[in-house]
Coordinates of C-alpha atoms in Angstrom, one line a residue:
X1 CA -27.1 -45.5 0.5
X2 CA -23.4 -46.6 1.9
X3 CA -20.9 -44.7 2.8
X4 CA -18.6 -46.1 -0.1
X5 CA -21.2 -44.8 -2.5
X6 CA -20.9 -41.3 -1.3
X7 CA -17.4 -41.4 -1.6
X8 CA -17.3 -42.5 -4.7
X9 CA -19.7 -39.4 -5.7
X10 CA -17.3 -37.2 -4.2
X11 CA -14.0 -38.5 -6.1
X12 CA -15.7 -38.6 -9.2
X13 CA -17.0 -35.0 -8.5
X14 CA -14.2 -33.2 -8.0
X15 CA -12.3 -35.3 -10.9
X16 CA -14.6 -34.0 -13.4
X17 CA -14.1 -30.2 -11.8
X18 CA -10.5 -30.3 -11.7
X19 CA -10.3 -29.5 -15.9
X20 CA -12.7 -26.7 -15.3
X21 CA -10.8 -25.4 -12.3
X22 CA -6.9 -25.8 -14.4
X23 CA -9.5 -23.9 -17.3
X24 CA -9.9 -20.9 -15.0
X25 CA -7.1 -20.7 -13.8
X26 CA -5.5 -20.3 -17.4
X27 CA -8.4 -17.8 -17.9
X28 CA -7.0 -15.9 -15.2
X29 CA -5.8 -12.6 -16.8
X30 CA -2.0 -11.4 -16.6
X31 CA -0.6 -8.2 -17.8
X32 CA 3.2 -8.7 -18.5
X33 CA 5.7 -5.9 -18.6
X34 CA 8.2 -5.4 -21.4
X35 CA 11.1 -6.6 -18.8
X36 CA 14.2 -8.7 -18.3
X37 CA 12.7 -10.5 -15.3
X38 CA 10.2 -12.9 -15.2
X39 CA 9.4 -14.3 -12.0
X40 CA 8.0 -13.1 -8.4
X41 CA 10.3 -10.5 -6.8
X42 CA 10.2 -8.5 -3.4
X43 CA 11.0 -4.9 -3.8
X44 CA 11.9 -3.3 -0.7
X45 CA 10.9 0.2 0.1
X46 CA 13.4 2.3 1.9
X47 CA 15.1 5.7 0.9
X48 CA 18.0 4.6 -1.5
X49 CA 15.7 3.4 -3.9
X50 CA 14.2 7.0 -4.2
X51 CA 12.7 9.8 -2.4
X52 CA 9.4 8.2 -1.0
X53 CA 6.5 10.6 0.4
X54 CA 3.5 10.8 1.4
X55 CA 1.8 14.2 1.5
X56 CA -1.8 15.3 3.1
X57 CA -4.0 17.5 2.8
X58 CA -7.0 18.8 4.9
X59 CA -9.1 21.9 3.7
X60 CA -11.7 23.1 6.4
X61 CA -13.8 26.1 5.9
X62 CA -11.5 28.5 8.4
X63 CA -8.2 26.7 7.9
X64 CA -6.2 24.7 5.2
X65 CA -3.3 22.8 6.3
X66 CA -0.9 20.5 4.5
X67 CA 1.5 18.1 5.2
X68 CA 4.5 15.7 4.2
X69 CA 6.0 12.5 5.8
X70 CA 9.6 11.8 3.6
X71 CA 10.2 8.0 5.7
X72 CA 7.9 5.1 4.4
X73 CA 8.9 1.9 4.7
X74 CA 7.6 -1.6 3.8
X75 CA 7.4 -4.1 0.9
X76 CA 5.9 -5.4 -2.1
X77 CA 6.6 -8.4 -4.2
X78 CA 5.1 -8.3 -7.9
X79 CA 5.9 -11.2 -11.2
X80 CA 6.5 -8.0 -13.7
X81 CA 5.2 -10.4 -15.9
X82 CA 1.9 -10.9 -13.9
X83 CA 1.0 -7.6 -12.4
X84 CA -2.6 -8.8 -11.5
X85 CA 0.4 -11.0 -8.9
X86 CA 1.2 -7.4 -7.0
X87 CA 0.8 -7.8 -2.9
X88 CA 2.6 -5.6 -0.5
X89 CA 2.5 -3.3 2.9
X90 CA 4.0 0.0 3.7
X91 CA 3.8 2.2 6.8
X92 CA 4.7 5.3 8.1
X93 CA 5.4 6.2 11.9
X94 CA 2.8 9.2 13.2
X95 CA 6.0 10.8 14.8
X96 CA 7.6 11.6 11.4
X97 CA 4.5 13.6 10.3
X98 CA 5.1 17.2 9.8
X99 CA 2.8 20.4 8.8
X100 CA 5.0 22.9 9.5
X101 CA 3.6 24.0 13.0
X102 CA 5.0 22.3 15.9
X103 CA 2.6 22.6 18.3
X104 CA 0.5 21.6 15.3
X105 CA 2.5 18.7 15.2
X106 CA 2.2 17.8 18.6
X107 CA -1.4 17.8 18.9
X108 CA -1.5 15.7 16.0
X109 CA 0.2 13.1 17.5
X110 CA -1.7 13.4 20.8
X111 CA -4.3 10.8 21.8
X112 CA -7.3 13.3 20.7
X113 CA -6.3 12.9 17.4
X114 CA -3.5 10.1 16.1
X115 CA -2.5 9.0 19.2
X116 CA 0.8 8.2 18.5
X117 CA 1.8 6.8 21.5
X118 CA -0.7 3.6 21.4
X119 CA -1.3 3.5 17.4
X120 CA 2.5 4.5 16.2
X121 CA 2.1 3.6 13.1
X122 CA 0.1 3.9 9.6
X123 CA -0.3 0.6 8.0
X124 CA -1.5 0.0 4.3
X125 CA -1.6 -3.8 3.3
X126 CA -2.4 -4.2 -0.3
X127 CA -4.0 -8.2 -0.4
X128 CA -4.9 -8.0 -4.2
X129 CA -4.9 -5.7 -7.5
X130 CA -7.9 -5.7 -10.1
X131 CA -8.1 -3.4 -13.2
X132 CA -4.6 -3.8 -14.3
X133 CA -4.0 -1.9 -17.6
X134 CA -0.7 -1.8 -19.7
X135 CA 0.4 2.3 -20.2
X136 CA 3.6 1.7 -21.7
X137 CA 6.1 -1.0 -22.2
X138 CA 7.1 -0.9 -18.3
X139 CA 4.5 0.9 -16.7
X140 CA 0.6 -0.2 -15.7
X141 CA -2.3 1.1 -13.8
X142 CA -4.0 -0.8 -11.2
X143 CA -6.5 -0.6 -8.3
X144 CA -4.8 -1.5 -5.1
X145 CA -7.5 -3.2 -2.6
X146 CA -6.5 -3.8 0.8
X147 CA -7.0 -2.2 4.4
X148 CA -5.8 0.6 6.1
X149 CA -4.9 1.2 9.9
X150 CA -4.9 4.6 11.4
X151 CA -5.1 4.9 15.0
X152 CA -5.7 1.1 16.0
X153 CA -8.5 0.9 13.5
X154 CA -8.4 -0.9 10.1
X155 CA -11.1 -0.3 7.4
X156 CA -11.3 -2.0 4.0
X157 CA -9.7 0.6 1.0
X158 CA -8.8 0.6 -2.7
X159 CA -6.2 2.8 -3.9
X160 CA -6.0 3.7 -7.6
X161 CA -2.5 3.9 -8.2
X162 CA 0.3 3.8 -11.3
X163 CA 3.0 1.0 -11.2
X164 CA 6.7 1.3 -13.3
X165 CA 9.2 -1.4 -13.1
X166 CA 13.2 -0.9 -14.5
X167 CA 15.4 -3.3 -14.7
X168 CA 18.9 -2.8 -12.9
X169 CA 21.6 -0.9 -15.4
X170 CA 24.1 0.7 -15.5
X171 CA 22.5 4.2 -15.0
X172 CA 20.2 2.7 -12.0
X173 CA 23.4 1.1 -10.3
X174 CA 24.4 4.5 -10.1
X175 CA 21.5 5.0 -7.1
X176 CA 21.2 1.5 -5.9
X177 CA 21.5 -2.2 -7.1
X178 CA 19.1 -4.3 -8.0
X179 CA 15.6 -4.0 -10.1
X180 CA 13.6 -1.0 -9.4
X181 CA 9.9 -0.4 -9.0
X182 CA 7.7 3.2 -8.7
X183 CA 4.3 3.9 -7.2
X184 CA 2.3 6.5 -7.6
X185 CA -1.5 7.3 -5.9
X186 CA -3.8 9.4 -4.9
X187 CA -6.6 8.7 -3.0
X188 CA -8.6 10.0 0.7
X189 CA -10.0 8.7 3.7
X190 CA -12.1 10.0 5.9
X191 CA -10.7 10.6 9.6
X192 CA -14.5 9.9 11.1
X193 CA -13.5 6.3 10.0
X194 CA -11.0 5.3 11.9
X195 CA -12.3 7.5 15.0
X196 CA -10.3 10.3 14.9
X197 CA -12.4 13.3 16.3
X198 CA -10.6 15.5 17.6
X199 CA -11.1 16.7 21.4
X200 CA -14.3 15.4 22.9
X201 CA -16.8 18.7 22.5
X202 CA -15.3 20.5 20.2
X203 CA -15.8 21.4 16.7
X204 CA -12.4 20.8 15.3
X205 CA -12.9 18.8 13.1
X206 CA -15.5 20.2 10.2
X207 CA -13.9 23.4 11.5
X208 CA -10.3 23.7 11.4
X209 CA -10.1 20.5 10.0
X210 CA -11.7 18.3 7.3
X211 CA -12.8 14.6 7.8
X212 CA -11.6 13.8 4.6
X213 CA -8.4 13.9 4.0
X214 CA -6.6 14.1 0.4
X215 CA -3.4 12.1 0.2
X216 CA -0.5 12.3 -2.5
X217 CA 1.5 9.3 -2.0
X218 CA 5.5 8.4 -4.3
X219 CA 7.3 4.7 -3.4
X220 CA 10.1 3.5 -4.8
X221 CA 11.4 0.2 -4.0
X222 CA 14.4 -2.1 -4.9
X223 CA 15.5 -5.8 -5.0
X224 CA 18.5 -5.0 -3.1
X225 CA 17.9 -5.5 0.7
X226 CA 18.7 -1.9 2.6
X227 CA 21.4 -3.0 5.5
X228 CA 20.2 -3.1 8.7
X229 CA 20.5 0.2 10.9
X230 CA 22.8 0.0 13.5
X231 CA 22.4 -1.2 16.8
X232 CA 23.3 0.8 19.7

């Protein structure tokens, strides 16, 4: 058979699958919020918008220890009405870790356990949502899946998590301009994943510390870009 004949097969192929693809894509499902905006936005994630925080929590058979970073930053860009649209990224720097011990501290950031020095940061990066459900007129719950980076290692995660979106007002201008979105999760990973051991030898972790860790975690982001920090 010629050339022009496959060619042929091929255009006539993919006409016939293009109504079946523009089907699916209609088939597609989208959970809309009760909302004045309707289109994709970026919500940006900084400390105006609202007190963000990530807490964590490691319980070990001779010691429990807790602890809260208050600086996340990152962003997220959502079509409130398409929340199945939702992609974003958030970090937090090692450094800004606390437990309430500062030598505890400091061995947490050291290269036997976080390493803070090489792998300064904690990276989330949402690529998709799945199991959207409407809870209210401006709130959902999802299942964030993405990966997650701790100490120079990124493993595959999904996150359940609750989403709420207001539009700017009045009463929200008071805080900070522009639309404003909340979210809320809790979820663990396990520190054996991303090859944090603790010292070579020894038997911290299991011990003193758990391999899974339990983590709280509040975001608020807005529309309105944060200003830049000042340079030196």
């Amino acid at each position: 058979m010629s050339r022009d004949y496959f060619r042929a097969m091929i255009v006539a192929l993919s006409v016939l699958a293009a109504p079946v693809m523009a089907q699916d894509e209609k088939q597609k499902p989208k959970t809309a919020l009760d909302v004045k905006a309707a289109a994709v936005r970026t919500f940006f994630v900084d400390d105006v918008a609202g007190s963000n925080q990530v807490s964590f929590t490691s319980q070990a058979p001779i010691e429990d220890i807790t602890g809260v970073c208050n600086k996340v930053r990152g962003e997220c860009r959502v079509d409130p009405k398409n929340i199945e649209s939702f992609t974003g990224r958030f970090a937090i720097r090692v450094e800004d870790m606390r437990t309430g011990i500062e030598l505890r501290d400091a061995h947490l950031r050291g290269e036997d356990w976080l390493d803070a020095a090489k792998h300064p940061e904690i990276v989330i990066d949402i690529k998709k949502v799945e199991d959207v459900k409407k809870t209210g007129s401006t709130a959902a719950t999802l299942k964030l899946i993405g990966e997650c980076s701790i100490r120079g290692k990124s493993r595959a995660i999904e996150i359940p998590a609750s989403l709420a979106y207001l539009d700017e007002s009045p009463e929200t201008q008071k805080k900070v301009k522009g639309d404003l979105v909340r979210l809320r999760a809790e979820f663990k990973v396990k520190l054996s994943d991303y090859a944090v051991t603790g010292p070579k030898g020894s038997d911290m972790v299991g011990l003193k510390g758990s391999d899974e860790i339990e983590l709280r975690v509040a975001v608020y982001g807005s529309t309105e870009r944060p200003p830049k920090p000042l340079e030196a």
